[in-house]
PDB file of C-alpha atoms and ligand atoms in Angstrom:
ATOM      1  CA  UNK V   1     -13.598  32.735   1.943  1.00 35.00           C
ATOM      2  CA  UNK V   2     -10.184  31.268   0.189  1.00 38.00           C
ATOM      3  CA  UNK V   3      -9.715  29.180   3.327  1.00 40.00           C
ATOM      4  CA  UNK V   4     -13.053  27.764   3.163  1.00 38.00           C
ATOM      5  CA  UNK V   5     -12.501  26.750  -0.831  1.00 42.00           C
ATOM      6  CA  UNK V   6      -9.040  26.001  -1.008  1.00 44.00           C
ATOM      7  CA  UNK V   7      -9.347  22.441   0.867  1.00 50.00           C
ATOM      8  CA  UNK V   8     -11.808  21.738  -1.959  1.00 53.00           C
ATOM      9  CA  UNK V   9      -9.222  23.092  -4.764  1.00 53.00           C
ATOM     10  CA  UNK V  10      -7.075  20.930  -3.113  1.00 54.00           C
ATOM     11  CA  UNK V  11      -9.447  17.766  -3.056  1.00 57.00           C
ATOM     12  CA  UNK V  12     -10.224  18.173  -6.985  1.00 56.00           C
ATOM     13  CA  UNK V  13      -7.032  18.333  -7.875  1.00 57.00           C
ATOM     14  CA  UNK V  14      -6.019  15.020  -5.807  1.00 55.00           C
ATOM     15  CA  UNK V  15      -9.007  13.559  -7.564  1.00 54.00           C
ATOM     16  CA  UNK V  16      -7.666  14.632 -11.227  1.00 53.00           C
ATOM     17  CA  UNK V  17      -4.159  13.358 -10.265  1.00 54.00           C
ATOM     18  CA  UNK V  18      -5.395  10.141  -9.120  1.00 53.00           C
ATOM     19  CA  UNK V  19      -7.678   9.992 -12.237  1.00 54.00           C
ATOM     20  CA  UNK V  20      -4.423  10.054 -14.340  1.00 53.00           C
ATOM     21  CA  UNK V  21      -2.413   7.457 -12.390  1.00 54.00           C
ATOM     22  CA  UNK V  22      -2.888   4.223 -14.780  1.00 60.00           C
ATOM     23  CA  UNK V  23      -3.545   1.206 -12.665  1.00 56.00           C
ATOM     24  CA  UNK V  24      -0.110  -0.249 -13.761  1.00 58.00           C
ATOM     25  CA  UNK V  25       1.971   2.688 -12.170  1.00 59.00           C
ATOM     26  CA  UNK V  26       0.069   1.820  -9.281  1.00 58.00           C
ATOM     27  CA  UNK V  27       1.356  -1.862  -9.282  1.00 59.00           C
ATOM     28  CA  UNK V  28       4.339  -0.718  -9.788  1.00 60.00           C
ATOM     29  CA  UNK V  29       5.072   1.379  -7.431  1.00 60.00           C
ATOM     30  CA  UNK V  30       3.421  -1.432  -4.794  1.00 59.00           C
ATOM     31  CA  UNK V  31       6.430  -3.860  -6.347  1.00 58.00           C
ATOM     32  CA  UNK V  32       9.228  -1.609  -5.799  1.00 59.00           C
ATOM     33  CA  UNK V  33       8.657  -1.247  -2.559  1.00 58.00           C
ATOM     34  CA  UNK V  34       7.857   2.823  -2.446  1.00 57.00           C
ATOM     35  CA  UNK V  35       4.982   1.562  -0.267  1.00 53.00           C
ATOM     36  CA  UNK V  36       6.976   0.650   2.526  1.00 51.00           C
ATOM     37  CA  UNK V  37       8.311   2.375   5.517  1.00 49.00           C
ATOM     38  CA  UNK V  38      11.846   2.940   4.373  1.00 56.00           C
ATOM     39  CA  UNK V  39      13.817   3.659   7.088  1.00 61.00           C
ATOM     40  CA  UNK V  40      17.297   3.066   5.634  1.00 63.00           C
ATOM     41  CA  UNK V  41      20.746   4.105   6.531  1.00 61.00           C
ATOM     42  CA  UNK V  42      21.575   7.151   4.760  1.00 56.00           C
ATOM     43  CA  UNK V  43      24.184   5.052   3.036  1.00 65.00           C
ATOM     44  CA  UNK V  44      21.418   2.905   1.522  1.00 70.00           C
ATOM     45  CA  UNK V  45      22.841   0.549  -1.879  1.00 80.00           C
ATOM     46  CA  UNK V  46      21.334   0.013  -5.006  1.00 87.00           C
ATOM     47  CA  UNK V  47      21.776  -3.395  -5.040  1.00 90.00           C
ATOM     48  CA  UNK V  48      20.525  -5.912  -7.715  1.00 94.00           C
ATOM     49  CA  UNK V  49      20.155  -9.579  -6.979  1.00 94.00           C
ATOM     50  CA  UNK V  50      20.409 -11.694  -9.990  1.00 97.00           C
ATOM     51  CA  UNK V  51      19.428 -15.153  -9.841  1.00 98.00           C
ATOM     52  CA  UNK V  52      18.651 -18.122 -11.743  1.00 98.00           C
ATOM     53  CA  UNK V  53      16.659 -21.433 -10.993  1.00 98.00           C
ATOM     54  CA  UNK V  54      16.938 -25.006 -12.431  1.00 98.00           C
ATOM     55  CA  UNK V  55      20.322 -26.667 -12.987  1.00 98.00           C
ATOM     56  CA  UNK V  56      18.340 -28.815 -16.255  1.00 98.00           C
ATOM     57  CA  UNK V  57      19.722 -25.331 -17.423  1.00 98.00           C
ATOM     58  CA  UNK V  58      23.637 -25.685 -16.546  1.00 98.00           C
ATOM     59  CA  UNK V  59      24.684 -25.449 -20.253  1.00 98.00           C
ATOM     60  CA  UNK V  60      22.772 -21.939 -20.505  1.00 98.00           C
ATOM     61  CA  UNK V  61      24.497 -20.564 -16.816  1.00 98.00           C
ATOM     62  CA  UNK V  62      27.998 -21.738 -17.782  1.00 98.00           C
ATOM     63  CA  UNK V  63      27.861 -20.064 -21.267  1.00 98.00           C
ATOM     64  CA  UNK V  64      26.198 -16.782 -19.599  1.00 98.00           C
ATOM     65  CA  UNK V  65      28.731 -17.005 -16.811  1.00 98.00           C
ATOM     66  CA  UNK V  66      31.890 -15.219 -18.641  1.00 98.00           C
ATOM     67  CA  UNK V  67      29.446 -12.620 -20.644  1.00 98.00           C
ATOM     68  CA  UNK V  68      27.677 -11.653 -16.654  1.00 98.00           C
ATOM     69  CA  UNK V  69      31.559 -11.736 -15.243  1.00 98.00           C
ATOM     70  CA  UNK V  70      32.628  -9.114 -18.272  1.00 98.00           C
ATOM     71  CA  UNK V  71      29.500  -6.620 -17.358  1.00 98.00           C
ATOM     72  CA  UNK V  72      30.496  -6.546 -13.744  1.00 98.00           C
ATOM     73  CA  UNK V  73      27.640  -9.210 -12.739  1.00 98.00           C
ATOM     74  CA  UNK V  74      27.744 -11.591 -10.102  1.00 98.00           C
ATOM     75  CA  UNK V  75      24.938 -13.571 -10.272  1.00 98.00           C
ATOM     76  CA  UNK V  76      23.886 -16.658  -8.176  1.00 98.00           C
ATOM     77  CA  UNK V  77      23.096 -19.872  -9.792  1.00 98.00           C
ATOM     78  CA  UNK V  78      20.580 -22.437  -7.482  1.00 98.00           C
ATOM     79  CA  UNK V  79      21.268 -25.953  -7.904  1.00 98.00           C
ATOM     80  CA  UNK V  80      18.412 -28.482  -7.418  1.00 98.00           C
ATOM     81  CA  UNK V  81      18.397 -31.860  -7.170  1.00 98.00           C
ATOM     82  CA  UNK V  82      22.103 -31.736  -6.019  1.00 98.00           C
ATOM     83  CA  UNK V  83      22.440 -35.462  -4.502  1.00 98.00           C
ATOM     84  CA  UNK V  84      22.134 -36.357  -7.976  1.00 98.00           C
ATOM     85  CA  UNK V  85      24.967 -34.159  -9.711  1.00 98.00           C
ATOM     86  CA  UNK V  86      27.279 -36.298 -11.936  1.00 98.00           C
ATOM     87  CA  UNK V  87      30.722 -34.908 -12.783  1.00 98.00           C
ATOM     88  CA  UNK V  88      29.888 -32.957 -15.849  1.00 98.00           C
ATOM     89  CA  UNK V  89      26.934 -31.121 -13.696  1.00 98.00           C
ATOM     90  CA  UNK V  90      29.975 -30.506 -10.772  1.00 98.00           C
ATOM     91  CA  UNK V  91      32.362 -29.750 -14.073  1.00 98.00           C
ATOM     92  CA  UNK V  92      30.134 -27.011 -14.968  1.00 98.00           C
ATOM     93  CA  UNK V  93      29.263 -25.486 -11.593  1.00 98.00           C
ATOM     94  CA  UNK V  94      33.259 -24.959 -11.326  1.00 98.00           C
ATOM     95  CA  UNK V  95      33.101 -23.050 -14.208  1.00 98.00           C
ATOM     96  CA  UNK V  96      30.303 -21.097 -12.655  1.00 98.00           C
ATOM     97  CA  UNK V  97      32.364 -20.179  -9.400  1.00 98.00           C
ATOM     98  CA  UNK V  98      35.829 -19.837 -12.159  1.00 98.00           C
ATOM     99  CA  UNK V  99      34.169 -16.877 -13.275  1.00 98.00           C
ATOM    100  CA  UNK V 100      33.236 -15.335  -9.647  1.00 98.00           C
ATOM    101  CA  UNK V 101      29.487 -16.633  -9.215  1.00 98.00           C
ATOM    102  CA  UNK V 102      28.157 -18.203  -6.135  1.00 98.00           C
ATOM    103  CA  UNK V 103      25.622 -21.028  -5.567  1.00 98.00           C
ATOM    104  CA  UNK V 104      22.001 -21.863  -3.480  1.00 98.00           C
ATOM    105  CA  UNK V 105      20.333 -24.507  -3.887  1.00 98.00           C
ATOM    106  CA  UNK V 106      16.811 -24.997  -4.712  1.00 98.00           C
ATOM    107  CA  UNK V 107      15.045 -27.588  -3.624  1.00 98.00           C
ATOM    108  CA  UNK V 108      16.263 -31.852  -3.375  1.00 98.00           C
ATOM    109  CA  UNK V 109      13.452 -33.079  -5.586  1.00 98.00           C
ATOM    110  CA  UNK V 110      11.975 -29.665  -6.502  1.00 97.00           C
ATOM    111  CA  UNK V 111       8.748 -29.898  -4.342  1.00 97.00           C
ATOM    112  CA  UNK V 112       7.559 -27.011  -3.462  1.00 95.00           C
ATOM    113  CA  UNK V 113       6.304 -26.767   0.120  1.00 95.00           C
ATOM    114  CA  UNK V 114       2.856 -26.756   0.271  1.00 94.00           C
ATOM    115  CA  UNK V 115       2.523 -28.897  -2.278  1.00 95.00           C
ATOM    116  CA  UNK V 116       4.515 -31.817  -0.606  1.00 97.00           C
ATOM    117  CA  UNK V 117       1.998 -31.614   2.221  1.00 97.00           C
ATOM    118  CA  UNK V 118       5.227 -31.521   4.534  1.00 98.00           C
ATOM    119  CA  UNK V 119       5.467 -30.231   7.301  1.00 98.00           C
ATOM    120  CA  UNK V 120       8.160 -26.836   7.740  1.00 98.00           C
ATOM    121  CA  UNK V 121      10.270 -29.734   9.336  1.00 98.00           C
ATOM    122  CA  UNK V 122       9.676 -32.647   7.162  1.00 98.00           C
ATOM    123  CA  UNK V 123      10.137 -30.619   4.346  1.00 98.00           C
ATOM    124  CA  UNK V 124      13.533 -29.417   5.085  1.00 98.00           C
ATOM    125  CA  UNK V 125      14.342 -32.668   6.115  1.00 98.00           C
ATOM    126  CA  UNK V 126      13.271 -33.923   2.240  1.00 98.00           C
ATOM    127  CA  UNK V 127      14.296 -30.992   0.022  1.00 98.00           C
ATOM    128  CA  UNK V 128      16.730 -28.695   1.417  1.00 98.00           C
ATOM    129  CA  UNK V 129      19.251 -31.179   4.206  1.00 98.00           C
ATOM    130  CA  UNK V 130      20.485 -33.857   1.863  1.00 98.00           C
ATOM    131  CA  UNK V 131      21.875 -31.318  -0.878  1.00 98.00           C
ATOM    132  CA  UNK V 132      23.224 -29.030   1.463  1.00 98.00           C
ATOM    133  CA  UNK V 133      25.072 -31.974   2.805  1.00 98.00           C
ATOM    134  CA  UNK V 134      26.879 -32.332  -0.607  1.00 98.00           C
ATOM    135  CA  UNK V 135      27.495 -29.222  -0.798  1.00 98.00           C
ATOM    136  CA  UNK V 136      29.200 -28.757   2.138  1.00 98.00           C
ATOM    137  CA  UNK V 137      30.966 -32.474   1.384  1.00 98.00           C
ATOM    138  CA  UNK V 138      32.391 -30.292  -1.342  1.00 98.00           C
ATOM    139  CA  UNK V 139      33.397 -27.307   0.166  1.00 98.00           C
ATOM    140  CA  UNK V 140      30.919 -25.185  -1.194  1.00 98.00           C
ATOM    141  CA  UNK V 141      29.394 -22.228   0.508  1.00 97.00           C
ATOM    142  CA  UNK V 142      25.384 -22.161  -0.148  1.00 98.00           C
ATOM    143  CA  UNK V 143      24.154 -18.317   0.119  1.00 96.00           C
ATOM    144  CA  UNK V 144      20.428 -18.522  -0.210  1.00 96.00           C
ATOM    145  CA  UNK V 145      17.370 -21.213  -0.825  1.00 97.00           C
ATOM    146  CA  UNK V 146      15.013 -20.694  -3.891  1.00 97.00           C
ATOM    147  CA  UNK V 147      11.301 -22.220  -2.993  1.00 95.00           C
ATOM    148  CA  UNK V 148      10.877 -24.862  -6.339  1.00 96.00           C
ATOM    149  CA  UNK V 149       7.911 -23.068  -7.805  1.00 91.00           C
ATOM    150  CA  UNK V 150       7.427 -19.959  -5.373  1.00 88.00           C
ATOM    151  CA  UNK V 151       5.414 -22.376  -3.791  1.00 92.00           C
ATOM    152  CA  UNK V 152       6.242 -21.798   0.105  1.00 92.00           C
ATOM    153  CA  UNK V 153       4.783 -20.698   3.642  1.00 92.00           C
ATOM    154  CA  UNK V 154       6.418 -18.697   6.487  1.00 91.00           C
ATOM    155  CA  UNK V 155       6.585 -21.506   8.549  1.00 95.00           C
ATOM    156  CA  UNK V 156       8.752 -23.207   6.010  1.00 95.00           C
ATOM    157  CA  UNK V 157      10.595 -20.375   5.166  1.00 94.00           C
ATOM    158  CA  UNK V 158      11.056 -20.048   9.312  1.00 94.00           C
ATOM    159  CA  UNK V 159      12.434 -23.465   8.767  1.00 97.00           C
ATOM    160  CA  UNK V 160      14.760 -23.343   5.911  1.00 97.00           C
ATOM    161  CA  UNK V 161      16.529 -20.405   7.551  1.00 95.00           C
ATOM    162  CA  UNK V 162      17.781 -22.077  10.551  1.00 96.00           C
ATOM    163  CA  UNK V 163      20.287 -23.525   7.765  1.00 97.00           C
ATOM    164  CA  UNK V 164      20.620 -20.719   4.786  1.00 96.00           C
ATOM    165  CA  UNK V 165      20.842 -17.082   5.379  1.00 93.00           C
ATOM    166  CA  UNK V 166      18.528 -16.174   2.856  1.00 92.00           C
ATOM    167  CA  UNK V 167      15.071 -17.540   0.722  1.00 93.00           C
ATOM    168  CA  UNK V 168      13.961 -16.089  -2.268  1.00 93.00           C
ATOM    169  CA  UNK V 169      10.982 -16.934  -3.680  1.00 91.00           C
ATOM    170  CA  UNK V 170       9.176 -16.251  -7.076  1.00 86.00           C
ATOM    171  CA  UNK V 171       6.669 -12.948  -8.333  1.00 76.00           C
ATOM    172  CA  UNK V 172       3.608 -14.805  -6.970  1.00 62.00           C
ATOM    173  CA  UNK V 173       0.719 -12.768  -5.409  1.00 60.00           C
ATOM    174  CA  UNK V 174       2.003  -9.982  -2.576  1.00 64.00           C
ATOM    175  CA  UNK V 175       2.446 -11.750   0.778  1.00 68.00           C
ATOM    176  CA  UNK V 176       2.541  -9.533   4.002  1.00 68.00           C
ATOM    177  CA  UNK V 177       6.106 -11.211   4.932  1.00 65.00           C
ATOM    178  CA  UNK V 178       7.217 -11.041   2.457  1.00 71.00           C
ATOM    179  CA  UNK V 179       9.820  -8.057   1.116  1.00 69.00           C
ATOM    180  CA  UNK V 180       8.784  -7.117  -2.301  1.00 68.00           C
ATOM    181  CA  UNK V 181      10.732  -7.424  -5.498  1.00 70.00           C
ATOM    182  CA  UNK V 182      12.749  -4.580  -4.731  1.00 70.00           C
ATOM    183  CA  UNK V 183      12.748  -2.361  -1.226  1.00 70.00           C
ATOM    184  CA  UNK V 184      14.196   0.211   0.330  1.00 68.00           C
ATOM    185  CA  UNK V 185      17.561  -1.058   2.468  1.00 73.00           C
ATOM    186  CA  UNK V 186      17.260  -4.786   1.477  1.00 69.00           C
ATOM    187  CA  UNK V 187      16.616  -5.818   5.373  1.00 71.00           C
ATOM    188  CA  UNK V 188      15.674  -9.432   5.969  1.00 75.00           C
ATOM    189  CA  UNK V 189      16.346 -13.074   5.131  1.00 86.00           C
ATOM    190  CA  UNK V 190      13.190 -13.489   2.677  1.00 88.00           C
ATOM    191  CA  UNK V 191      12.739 -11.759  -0.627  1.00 86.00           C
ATOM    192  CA  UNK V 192      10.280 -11.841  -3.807  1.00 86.00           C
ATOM    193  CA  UNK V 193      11.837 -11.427  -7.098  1.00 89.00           C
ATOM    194  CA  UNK V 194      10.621 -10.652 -10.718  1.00 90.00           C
ATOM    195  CA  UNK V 195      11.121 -12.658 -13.513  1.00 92.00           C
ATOM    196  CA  UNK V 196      13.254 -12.576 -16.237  1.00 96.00           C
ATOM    197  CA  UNK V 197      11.573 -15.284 -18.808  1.00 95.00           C
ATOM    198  CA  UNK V 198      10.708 -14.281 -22.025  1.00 95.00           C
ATOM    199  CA  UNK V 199       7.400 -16.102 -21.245  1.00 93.00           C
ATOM    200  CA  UNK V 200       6.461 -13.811 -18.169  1.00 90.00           C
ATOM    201  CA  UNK V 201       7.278 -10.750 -20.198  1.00 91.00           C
ATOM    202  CA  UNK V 202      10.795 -10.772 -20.672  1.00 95.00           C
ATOM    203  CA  UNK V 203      13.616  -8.482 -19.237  1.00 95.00           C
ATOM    204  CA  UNK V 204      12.310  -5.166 -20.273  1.00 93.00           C
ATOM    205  CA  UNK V 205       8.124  -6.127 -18.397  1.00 90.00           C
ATOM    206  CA  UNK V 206       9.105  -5.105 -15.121  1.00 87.00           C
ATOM    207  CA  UNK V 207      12.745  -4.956 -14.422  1.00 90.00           C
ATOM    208  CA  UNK V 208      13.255  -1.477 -15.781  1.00 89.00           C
ATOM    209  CA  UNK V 209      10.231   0.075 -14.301  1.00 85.00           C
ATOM    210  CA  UNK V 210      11.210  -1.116 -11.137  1.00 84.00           C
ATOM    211  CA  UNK V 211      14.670   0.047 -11.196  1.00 87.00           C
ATOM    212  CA  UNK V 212      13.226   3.650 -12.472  1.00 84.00           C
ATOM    213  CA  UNK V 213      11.055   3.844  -9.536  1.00 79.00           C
ATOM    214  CA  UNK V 214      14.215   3.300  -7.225  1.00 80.00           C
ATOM    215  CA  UNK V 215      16.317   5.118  -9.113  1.00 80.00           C
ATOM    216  CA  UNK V 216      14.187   7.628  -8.211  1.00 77.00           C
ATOM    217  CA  UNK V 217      14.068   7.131  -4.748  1.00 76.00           C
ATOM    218  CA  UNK V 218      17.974   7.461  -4.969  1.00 78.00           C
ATOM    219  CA  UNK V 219      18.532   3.455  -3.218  1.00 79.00           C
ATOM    220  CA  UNK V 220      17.508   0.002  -3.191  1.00 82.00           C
ATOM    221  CA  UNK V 221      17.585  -3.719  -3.559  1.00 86.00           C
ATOM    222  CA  UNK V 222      16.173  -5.050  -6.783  1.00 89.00           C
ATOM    223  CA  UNK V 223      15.697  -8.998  -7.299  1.00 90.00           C
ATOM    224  CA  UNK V 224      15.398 -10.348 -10.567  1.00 94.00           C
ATOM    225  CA  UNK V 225      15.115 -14.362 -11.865  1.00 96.00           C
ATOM    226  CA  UNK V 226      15.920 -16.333 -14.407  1.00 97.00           C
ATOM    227  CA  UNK V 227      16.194 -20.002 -16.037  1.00 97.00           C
ATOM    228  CA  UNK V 228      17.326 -20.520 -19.424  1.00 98.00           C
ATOM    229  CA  UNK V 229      18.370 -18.163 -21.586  1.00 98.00           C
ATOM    230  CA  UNK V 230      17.229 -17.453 -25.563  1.00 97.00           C
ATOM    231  CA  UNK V 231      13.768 -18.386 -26.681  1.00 97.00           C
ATOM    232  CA  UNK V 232      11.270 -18.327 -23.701  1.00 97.00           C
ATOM    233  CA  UNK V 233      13.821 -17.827 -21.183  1.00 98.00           C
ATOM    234  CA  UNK V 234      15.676 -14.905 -20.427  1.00 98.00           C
ATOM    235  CA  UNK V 235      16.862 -12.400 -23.618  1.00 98.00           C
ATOM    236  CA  UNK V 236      20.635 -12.252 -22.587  1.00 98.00           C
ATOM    237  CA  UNK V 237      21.102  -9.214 -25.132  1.00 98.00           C
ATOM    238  CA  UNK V 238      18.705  -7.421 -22.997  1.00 98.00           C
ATOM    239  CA  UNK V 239      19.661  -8.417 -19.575  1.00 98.00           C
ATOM    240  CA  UNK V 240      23.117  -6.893 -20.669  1.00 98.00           C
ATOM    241  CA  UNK V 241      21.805  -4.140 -21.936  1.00 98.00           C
ATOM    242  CA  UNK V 242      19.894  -3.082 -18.498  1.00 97.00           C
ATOM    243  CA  UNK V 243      23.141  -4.403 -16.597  1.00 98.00           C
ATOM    244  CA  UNK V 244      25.543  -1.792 -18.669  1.00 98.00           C
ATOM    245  CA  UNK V 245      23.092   1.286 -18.495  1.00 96.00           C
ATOM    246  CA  UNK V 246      21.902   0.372 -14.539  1.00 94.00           C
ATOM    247  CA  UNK V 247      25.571   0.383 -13.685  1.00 96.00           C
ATOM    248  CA  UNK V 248      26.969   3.259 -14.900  1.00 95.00           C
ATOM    249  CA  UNK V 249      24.105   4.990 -13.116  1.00 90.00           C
ATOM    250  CA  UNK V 250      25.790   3.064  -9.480  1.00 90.00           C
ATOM    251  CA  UNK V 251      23.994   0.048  -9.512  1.00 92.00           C
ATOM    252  CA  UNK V 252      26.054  -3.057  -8.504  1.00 94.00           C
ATOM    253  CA  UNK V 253      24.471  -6.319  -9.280  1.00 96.00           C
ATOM    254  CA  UNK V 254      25.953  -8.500  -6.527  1.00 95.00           C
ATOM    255  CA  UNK V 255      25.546 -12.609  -5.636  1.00 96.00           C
ATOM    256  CA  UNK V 256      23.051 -13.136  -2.551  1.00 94.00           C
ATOM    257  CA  UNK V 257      26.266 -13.210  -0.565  1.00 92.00           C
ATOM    258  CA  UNK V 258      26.877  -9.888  -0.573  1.00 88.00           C
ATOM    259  CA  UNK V 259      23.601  -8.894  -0.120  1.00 80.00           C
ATOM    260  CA  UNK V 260      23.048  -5.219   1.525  1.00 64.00           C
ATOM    261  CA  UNK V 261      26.591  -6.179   3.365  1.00 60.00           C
ATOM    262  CA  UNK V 262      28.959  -3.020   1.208  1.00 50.00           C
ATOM    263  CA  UNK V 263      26.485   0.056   0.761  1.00 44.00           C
TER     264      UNK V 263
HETATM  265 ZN1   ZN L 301      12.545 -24.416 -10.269  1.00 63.92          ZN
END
């Protein structure tokens, strides 16, 4: 008789647990990746990918630049618009790399690829060629593409990586091929990210619930996004304050560079 009853026990009590689960733990959960098939090296890091998007906001990076550098943060600035750069803009992105940051670039005229009506081809041809061209005039190493506006396919994406190692893109709606915001061992050249901006939530909306959930897990690879700081941008008081506590606790928060490559 208890074998024919306890299946049901078992069923009611699923029922009441699921009952309980809020539908925001379930998001949650979906964006930091415990969904997925993790099958990790044992070694798995606890990465986090800090990034920020629009050089309009140079000023803001190169006075955040020392304050990330003294918390152990190296963060990766994306430069659009880069034919364009006059010698304060260059002035200021070697004050970026001074203080051990790296760069990616983010899009020539900041059109985003579907809505350029481009092809994958034609649209690295327009937005991503002609600035990586300066950069590597200059000497400087370009670690990852940033779609202008999240706005991107995976035929363009298939595109921009046969010249950058990596693309992130923005906290748009789920995408199959897309890895999530955070996830397990970090694997592959194309990664969501969740913002920052005061005026998506701020700092503490998402990132901490997402590191939570990994820190849980025990390993991971977190992305994160930014553009200005103060006022509708990114809270830098808070940011530091989720660096200092997320790194004593073994998380590094490393430039796209290093990505997944010291676990
Ligand atoms: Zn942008």
């Amino acid at each position: 008789m208890l074998r024919r009853t306890a299946p049901a026990a078992v069923a009611l009590a699923i029922t009441m647990l699921l009952a309980a689960v809020s539908w925001q733990q379930i998001v949650v959960h979906e964006v930091a990746g415990l969904r997925l098939n993790e099958a990790c090296p044992a070694e798995a890091p606890k990465q986090v990918l800090l990034s920020f998007d629009d050089r309009a906001h140079l000023a803001d990076w190169v006075a955040l630049a020392p304050e990330l550098e003294a918390h152990g943060v190296k963060a990766t600035f994306m430069l659009d618009r880069v034919t364009t750069m006059e010698a304060e803009d260059w002035a200021n992105v070697d004050v970026l790399l001074a203080h051990g940051h790296v760069l990616g670039v983010h899009g020539e005229h900041h059109v985003g690829a579907t809505a350029s009506g481009l092809s994958p081809e034609a649209w690295v041809a327009q937005e991503l060629l002609p600035s990586l061209e300066v950069m590597a005039e200059r000497g400087l190493d370009v670690v990852a593409l940033t779609m202008p506006r999240g706005d991107s396919t995976s035929a363009h994406e298939a595109a921009a990586l046969d010249f950058v190692p990596r693309v992130r893109l923005t906290a748009g709606p789920p995408r199959d091929d897309v890895t999530p915001w955070a996830s397990g061992c970090g694997d592959g050249p194309v990664h969501a990210a969740v913002s920052l901006d005061e005026r998506r939530g701020g700092v503490d909306r998402w990132l901490p619930d997402v590191l939570d959930l990994r820190r849980a897990a025990g390993f991971g690879v977190v992305h994160a996004y930014g553009h200005s700081t103060g006022g509708e941008g990114v809270d830098v008081d808070a940011l530091l304050a989720v660096v200092d506590e997320s790194s004593a606790e073994g998380w590094r928060w490393v430039g796209y560079d290093a990505l997944n490559a010291e676990v």
